[in-house]
XYZ file of C-alpha atoms in Angstrom:
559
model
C -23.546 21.876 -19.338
C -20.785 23.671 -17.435
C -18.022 23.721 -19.056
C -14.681 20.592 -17.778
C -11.215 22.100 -17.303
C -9.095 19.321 -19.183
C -5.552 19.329 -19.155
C -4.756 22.602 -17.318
C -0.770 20.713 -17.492
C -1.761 20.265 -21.393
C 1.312 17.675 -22.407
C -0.323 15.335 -19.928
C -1.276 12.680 -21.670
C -3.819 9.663 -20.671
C -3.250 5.723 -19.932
C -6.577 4.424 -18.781
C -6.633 0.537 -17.140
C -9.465 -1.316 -16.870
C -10.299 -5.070 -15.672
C -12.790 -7.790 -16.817
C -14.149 -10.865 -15.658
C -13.109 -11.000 -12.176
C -11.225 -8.943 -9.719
C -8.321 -9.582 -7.969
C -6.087 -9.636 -11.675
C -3.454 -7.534 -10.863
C -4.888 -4.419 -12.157
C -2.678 -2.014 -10.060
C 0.472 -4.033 -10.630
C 0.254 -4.317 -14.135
C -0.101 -0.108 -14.321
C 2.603 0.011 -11.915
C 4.549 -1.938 -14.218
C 3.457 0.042 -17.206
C 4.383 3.021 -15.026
C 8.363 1.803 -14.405
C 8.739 1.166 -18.164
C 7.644 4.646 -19.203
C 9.400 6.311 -16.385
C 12.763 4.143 -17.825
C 12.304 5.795 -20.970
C 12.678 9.220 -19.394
C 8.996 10.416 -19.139
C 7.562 12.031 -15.718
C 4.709 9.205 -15.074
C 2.045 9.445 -12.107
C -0.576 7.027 -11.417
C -4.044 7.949 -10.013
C -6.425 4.698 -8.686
C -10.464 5.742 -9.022
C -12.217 3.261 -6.462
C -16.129 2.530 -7.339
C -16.937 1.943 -3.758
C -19.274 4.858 -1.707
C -16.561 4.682 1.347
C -15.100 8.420 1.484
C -12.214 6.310 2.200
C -10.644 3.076 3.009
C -9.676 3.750 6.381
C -12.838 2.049 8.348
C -12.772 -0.786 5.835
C -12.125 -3.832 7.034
C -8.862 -5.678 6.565
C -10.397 -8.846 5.716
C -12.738 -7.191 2.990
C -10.188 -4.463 1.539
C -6.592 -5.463 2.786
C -3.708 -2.980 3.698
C -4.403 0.802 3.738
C -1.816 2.341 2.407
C -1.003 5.928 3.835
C 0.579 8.756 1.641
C 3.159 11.595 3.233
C 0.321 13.990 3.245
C -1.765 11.831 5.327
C -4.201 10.510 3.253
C -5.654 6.661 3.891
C -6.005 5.319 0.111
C -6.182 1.808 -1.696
C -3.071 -0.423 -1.201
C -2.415 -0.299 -5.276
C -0.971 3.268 -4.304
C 1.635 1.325 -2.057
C 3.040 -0.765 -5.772
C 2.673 2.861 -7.225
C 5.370 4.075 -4.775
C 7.396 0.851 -4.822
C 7.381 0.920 -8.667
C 8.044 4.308 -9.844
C 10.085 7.310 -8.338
C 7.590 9.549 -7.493
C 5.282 9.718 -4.171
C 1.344 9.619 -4.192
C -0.644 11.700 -2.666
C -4.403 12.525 -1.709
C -5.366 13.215 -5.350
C -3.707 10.146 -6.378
C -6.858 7.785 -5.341
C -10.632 8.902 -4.969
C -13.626 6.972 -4.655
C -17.234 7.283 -5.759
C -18.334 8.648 -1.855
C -16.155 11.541 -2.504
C -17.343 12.408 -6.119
C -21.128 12.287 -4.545
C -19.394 14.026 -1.403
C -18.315 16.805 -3.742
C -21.477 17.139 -6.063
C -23.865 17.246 -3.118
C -21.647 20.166 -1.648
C -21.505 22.022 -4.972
C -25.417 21.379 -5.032
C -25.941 22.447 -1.565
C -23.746 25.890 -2.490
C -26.176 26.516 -5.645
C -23.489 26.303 -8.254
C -25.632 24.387 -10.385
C -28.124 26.950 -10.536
C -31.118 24.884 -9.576
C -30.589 22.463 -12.485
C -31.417 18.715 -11.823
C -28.275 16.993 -11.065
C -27.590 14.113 -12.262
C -25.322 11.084 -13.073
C -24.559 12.389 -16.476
C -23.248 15.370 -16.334
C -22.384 15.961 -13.351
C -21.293 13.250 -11.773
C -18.764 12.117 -14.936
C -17.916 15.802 -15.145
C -16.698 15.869 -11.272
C -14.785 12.465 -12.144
C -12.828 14.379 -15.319
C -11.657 17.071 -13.236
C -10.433 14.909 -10.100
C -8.415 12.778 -12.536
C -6.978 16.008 -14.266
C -6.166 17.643 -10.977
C -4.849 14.762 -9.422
C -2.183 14.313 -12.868
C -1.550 18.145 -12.328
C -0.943 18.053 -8.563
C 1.179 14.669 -8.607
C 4.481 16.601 -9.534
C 5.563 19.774 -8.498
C 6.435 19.980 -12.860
C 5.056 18.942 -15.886
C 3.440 15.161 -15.924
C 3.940 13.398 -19.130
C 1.712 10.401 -18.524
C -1.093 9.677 -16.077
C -1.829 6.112 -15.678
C -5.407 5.953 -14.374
C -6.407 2.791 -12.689
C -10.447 1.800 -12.655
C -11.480 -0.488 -10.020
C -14.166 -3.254 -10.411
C -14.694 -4.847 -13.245
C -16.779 -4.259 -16.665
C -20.000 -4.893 -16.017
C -20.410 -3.855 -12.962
C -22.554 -0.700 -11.826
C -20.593 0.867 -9.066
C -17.591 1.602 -11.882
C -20.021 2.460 -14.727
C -20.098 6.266 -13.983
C -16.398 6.094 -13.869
C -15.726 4.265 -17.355
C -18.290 6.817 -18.613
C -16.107 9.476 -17.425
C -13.211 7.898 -18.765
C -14.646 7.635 -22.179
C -16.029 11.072 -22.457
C -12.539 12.570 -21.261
C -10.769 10.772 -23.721
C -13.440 12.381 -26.459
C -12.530 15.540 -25.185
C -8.980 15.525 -24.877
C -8.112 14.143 -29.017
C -6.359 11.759 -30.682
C -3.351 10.721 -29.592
C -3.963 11.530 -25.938
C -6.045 9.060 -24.185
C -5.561 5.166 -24.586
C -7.453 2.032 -23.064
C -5.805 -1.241 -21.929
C -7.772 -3.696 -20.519
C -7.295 -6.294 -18.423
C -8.904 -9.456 -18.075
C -9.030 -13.632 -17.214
C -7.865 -16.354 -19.896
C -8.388 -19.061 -17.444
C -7.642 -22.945 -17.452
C -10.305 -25.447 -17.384
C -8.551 -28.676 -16.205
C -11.009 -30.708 -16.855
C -11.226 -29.775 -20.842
C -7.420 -29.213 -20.997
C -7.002 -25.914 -22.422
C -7.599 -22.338 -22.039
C -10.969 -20.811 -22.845
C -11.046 -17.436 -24.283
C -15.023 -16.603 -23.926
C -14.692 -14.578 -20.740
C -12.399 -12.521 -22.137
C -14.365 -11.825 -25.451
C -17.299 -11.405 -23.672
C -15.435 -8.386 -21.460
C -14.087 -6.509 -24.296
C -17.360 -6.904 -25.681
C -19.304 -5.180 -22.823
C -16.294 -3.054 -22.736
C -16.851 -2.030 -26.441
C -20.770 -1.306 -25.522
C -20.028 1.389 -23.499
C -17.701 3.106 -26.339
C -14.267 2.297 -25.342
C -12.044 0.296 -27.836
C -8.938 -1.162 -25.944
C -5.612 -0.453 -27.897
C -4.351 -3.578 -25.816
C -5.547 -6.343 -23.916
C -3.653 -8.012 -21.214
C -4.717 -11.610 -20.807
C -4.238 -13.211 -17.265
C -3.468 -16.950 -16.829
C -1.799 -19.298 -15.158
C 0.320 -20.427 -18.388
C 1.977 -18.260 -21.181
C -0.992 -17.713 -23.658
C -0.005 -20.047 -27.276
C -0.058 -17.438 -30.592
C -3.201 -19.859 -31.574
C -5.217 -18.384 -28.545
C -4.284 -14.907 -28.862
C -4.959 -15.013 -32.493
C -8.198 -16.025 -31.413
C -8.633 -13.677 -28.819
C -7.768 -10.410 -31.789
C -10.027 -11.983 -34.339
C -12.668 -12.105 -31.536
C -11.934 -8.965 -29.391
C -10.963 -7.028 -33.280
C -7.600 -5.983 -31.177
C -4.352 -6.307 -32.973
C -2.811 -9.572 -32.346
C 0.354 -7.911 -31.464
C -1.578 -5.831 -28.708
C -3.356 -8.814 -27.029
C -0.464 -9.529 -24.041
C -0.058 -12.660 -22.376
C 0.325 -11.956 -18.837
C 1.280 -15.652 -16.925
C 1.508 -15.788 -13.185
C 4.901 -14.818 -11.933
C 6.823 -16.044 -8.216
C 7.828 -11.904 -8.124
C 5.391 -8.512 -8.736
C 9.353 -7.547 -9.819
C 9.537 -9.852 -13.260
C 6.266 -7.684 -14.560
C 8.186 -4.852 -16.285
C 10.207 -6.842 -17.996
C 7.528 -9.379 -18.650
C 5.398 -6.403 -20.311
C 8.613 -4.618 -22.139
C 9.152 -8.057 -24.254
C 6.298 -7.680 -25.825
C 6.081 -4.117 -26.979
C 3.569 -3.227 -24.174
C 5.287 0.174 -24.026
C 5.803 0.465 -27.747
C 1.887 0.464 -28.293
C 0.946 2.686 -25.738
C 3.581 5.080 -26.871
C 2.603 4.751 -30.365
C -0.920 5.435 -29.252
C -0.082 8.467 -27.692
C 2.037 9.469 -30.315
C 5.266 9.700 -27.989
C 8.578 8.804 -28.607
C 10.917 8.735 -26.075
C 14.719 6.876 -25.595
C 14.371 2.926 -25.122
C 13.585 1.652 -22.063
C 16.365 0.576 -19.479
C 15.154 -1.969 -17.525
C 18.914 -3.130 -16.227
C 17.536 -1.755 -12.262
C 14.546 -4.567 -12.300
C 16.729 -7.180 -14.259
C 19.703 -6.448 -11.507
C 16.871 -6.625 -8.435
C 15.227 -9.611 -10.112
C 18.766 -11.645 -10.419
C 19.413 -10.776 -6.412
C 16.237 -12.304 -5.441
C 16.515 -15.524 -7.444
C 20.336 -15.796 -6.170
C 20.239 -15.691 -2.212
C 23.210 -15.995 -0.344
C 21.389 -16.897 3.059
C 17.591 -18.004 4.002
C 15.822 -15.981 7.730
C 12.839 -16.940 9.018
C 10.708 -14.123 10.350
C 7.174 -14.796 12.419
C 4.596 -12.286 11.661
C 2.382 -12.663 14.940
C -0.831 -10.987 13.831
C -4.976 -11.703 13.611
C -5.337 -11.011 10.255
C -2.878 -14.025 9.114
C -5.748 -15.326 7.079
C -5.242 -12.424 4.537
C -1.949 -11.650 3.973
C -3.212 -8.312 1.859
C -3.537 -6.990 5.132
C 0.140 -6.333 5.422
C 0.998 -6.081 2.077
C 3.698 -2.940 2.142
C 5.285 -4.990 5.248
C 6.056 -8.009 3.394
C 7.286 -6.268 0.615
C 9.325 -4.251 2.648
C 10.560 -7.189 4.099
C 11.692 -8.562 1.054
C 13.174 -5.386 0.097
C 15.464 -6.245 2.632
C 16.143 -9.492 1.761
C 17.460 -8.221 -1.445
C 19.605 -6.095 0.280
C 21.015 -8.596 2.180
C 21.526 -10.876 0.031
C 18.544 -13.162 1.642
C 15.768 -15.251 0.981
C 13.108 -14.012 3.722
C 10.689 -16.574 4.836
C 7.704 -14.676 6.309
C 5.006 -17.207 8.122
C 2.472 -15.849 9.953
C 1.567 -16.951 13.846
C -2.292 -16.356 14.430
C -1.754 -14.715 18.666
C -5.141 -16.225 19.641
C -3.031 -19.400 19.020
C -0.026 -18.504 21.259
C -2.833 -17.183 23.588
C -4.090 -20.969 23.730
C -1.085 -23.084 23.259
C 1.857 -21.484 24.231
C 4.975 -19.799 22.375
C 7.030 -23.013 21.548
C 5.716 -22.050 18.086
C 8.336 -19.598 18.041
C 11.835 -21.300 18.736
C 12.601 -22.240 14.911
C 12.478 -18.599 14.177
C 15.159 -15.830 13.294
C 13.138 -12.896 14.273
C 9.534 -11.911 15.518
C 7.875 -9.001 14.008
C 4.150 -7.919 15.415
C 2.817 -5.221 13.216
C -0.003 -2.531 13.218
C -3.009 -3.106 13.681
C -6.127 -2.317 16.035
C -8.866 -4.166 18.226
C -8.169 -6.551 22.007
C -8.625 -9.886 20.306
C -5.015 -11.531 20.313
C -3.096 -9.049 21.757
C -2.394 -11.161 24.627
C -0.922 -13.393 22.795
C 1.122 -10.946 21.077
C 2.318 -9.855 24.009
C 3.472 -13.403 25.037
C 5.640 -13.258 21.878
C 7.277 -10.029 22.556
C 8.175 -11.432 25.785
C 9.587 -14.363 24.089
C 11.516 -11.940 21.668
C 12.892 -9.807 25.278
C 13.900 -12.751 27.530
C 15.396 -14.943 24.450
C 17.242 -12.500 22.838
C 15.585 -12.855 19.416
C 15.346 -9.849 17.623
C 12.209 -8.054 17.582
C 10.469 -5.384 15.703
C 7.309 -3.882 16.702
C 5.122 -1.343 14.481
C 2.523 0.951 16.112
C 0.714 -1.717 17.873
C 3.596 -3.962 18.078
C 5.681 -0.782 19.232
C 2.419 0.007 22.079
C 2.301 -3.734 23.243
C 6.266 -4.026 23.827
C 5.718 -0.923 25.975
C 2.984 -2.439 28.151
C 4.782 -6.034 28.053
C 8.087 -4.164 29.775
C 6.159 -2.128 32.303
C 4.299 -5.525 33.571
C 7.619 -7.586 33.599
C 10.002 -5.833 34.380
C 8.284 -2.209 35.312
C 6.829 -3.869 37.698
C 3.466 -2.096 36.723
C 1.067 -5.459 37.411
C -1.722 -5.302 34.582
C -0.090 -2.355 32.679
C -2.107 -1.883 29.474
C -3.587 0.754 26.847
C -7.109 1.981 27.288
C -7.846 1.164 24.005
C -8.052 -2.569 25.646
C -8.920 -1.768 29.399
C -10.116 1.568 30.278
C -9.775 1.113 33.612
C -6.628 0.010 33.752
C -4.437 0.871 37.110
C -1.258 2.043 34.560
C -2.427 2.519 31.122
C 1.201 3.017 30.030
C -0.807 3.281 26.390
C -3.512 5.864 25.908
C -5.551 8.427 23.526
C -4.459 11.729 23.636
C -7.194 14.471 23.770
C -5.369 16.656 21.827
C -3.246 16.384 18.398
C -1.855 19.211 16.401
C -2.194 18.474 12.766
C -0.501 18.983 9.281
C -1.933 22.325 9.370
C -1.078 23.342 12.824
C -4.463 23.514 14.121
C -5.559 21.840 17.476
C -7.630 18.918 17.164
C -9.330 17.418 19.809
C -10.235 13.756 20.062
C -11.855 11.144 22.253
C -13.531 7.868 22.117
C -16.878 9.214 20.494
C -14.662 10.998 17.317
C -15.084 9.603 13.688
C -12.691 7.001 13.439
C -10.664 8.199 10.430
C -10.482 11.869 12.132
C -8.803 10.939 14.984
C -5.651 9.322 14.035
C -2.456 10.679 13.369
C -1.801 10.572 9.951
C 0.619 11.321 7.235
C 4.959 11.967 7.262
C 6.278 13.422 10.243
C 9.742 14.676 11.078
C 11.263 13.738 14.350
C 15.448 14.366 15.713
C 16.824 10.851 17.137
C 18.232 10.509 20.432
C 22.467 10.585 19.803
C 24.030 6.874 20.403
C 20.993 4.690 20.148
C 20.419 1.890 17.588
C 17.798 4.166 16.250
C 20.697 6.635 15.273
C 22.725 3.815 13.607
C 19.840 2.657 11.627
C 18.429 6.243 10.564
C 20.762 9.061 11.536
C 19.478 12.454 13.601
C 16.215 12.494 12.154
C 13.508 9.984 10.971
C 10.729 11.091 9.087
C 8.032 8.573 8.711
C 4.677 7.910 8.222
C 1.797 7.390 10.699
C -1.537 5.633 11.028
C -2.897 5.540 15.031
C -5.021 6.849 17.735
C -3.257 6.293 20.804
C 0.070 7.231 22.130
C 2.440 5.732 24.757
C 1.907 7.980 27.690
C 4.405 10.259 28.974
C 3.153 10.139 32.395
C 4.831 6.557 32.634
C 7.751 7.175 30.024
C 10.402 8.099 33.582
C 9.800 4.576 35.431
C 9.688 3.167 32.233
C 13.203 4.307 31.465
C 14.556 4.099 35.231
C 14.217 -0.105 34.832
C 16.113 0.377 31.220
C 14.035 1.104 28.248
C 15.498 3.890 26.390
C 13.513 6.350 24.248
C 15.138 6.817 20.960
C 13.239 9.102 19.294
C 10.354 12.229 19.937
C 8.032 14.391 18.357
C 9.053 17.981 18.227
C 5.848 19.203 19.289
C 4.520 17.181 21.703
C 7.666 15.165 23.051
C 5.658 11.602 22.261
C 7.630 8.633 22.065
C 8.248 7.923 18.129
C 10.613 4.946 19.169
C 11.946 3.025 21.790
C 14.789 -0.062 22.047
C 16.063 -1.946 24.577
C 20.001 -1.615 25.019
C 20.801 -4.044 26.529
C 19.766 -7.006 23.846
C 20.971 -7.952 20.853
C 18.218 -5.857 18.362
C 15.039 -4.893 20.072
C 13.096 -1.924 18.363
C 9.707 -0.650 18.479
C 8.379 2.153 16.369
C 4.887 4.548 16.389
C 5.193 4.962 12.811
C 5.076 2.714 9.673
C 8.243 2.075 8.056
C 7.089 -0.303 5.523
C 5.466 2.411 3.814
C 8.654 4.241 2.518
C 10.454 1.066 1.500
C 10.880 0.252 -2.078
C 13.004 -2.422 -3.906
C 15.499 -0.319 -5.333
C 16.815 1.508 -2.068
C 15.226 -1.127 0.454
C 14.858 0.590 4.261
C 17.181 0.935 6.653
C 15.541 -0.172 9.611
C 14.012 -3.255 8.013
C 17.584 -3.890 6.531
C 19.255 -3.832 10.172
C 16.120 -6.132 11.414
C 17.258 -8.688 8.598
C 20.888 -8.290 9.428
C 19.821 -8.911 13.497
C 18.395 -11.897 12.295
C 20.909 -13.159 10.104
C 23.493 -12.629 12.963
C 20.971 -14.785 15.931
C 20.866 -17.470 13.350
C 24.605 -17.805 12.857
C 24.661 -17.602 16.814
C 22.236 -20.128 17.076
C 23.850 -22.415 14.706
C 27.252 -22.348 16.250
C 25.878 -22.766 19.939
């Protein structure tokens, strides 16, 4: 068996999380949550998410299926639990903080292919598990440029299933190999409420930590999910059962805020037992930041209603970071923000009268024709009304093509990604990109999809007296997730009937941003914002958006 390379950063120490029973728990908040507590105790914390699905990645997933992807600065499209990582903790994720089972088998096969097994028969176990250890101890080395002390390692799926058995496999074996008092298990898993019995049952979550235990991993802490605080009298039954410590089986009650976790968690010693299982002990934990961000959200000053004119309004996973970011803002602003989503095949087919109680119209990323008529229809709205608008990638693309049919006067202006054959595609793929590395790559129609978009944190300088420069300053350096660009070619007749270009790329000179000057707050942007937001610093942009709105609902109040 070749020989794993554990723990080349050897103070890193181990947090595996697991889930039970069903999925959907709130296995990436709660590590994000055990993540903020540690890192308010002083210790360097990173968080790595192992997906069991055979996807390289989830960037050709569908929305409805996986929800947001969630892009890291060095361009890599991962899980959306890495977007709570970032929003939780200090620290910034990366490409080794989340890889899935297609690119452990990716790997093997190419080690295979190179002969660095030496002919053996590869299988599952070794080599499989062995390729799992040393992604999750290169991805806890390579997550800070020092020393990590704890690596919070998220498994996805639940116990039980086969996709994640290799992984749980791995985890066990890596615990084995790194000693006592560096590895420890919590698991998570479903105490739910039968209404018709009146009571919580505990057998699903015996069950779990019994499969859990057949594989070889003990949990030194269960956190039980339910709609209800958990009584002593059921976890007492759930320790006796599940032969956990009663003061290590958690009671973990659906919250109105992702932000009440922490604290939730620090009450009852989660912390305390995972550093007494590592055999750590740092300062207490300070939690004042979450308590103080908590108290702002429960204490509004003012209510905005924003509509989110999408297609994927059925699953609001889909823009996960964007909400949050939104609410970010809110907190900033001392503001309750209302976020209901418009389905655009529905303005398509009844009009945009569904828009007049709102504050603000956002239309965010996202790719496909269906409904972007109807977007359009709302960005128009947002223009001629003077509501404030924000537009991201798409929403930046179709208030581009909406300005050079109206008031261009380019008749049937669009992108080519809708209409290749349209007389002014004001919108189009570009057929060469230089990337992170500064190679040339070139792209067309035909290209894997997840190859050909621009990806990752770029720096661009901000054109001088321009909302753009209020809101961010010289530069903006943001993160990206597209294929097509707004063309240049149309960029001078675009500007000579008033739009202004706020912001470029260095490189290529592509518009990054554009705004209308002559309205109250009307920004569009290539890039997603909503990816760098976090509750403790909120955004900028997203915090002038809410302020925009705040200021057309005092102005439509007092007309």
């Amino acid at each position: 068996m070749r020989p794993i390379k554990l723990g080349v950063n050897h103070m890193t120490k181990f947090v595996f999380v697991t889930g039970g029973v069903v999925s959907s728990l709130g296995k990436g908040i709660a590590a994000a949550s055990l993540a903020a507590i540690l890192e308010s105790r002083g210790l360097q914390v990173t968080l790595l998410k192992l997906d069991p699905y055979i996807n390289v990645d989830p960037g050709t997933m569908s929305p409805f299926q996986h929800g947001e992807v969630f892009v890291t600065e060095d361009g890599a499209e991962t899980d959306l639990d890495l977007g709570h990582y970032e929003r939780f903790i200090s620290s910034k994720m990366r490409k080794v903080n989340n890889f899935t089972t297609g690119q452990i088998y990716e790997s093997v096969l190419r080690k295979e292919r190179r002969g660095e097994y030496l002919g053996k028969t590869v299988q599952v176990i070794p080599h499989i598990t062995n390729e799992i250890q040393e992604f999750i101890t290169r991805g806890a080395d390579q997550s800070w440029d020092g020393a990590t002390d704890v690596a919070i390692v998220e498994i996805g799926g639940t116990v039980g299933d086969i996709e994640s058995l290799p992984f749980l496999e791995a985890a066990r074996q890596m615990s084995l190999r790194l000693g006592r008092n560096n590895a420890a298990f919590i698991h998570l898993t479903l105490v739910p409420f039968i209404a018709s019995a009146g009571e919580l049952k505990t057998k699903p979550t015996q069950h779990s930590v019994q499969k859990l235990r057949e594989i070889g991993i003990i949990p030194h802490a269960l956190l039980c999910r339910a709609d209800r605080p958990i009584p002593d009298e059921e976890r007492a039954k759930i320790s006796l059962f599940s032969n956990v410590p009663l003061d290590a089986v958690i009671s973990v009650w659906d919250s109105d805020s992702i932000y009440k976790i922490p604290s939730m968690l620090h009450k009852q010693g989660l912390d305390n037992l995972v550093c007494e299982a590592l055999n750590l002990n740092p300062p207490a934990a300070d939690l004042s930041m979450w308590d103080k961000l908590v108290y702002s959200l429960e204490h509004p000053e003012h209510e905005v209603r924003i509509a989110m004119v999408g297609k994927y309004v059925d699953l609001t996973e889909s823009y996960k970071s964007l909400t949050e970011a939104l609410i970010h803002a809110g907190i900033h602003t001392k503001s309750r923000v209302k976020v209901e989503y418009i389905d655009s095949e529905n303005i398509e087919q009844h009009g945009v009268s569904v828009l007049k109680p709102f504050d603000a119209i956002l239309v965010p990323g996202g790719f496909g024709k269906r409904g972007t008529e109807g977007k359009i229809a709302a960005i128009r709205y947002a223009r001629e009304y003077n509501v404030p608008y924000l537009g991201i990638c798409l929403g930046m693309q179709l208030a581009v093509i909406e300005f050079a049919r109206h008031v261009a006067g380019l008749t049937n202006a669009n992108s080519t990604e809708f209409d290749p054959v349209s007389p002014h595609p004001v919108v189009a793929l570009i057929t060469e990109w230089l990337d992170r590395e500064g190679r040339i790559e070139k792209r067309d129609e035909q290209s894997d999809l997840g190859g050909t978009m621009r990806k990752g944190a770029q720096k661009c300088p901000v054109k001088p007296d321009t909302l753009a420069s209020k809101i961010y300053g010289p530069q903006v350096n943001e993160r990206h997730r597209h294929r097509f660009e707004v063309n240049n070619v149309y960029v001078p007749r675009l500007e000579e009937a008033g739009l202004v270009i706020s912001a470029r790329t260095p490189t290529e000179n592509l518009p990054e941003m554009m705004e209308l000057p002559n309205h109250p707050w009307f920004v569009g942007v290539q890039f997603h914002p909503e990816f760098t937001s976090t509750p403790r610093d909120g955004h900028p942009l997203f915090t002038s958006y809410i302020q925009a709105a705040l200021a057309h609902q005092t102005q439509r109040k007092g007309s």
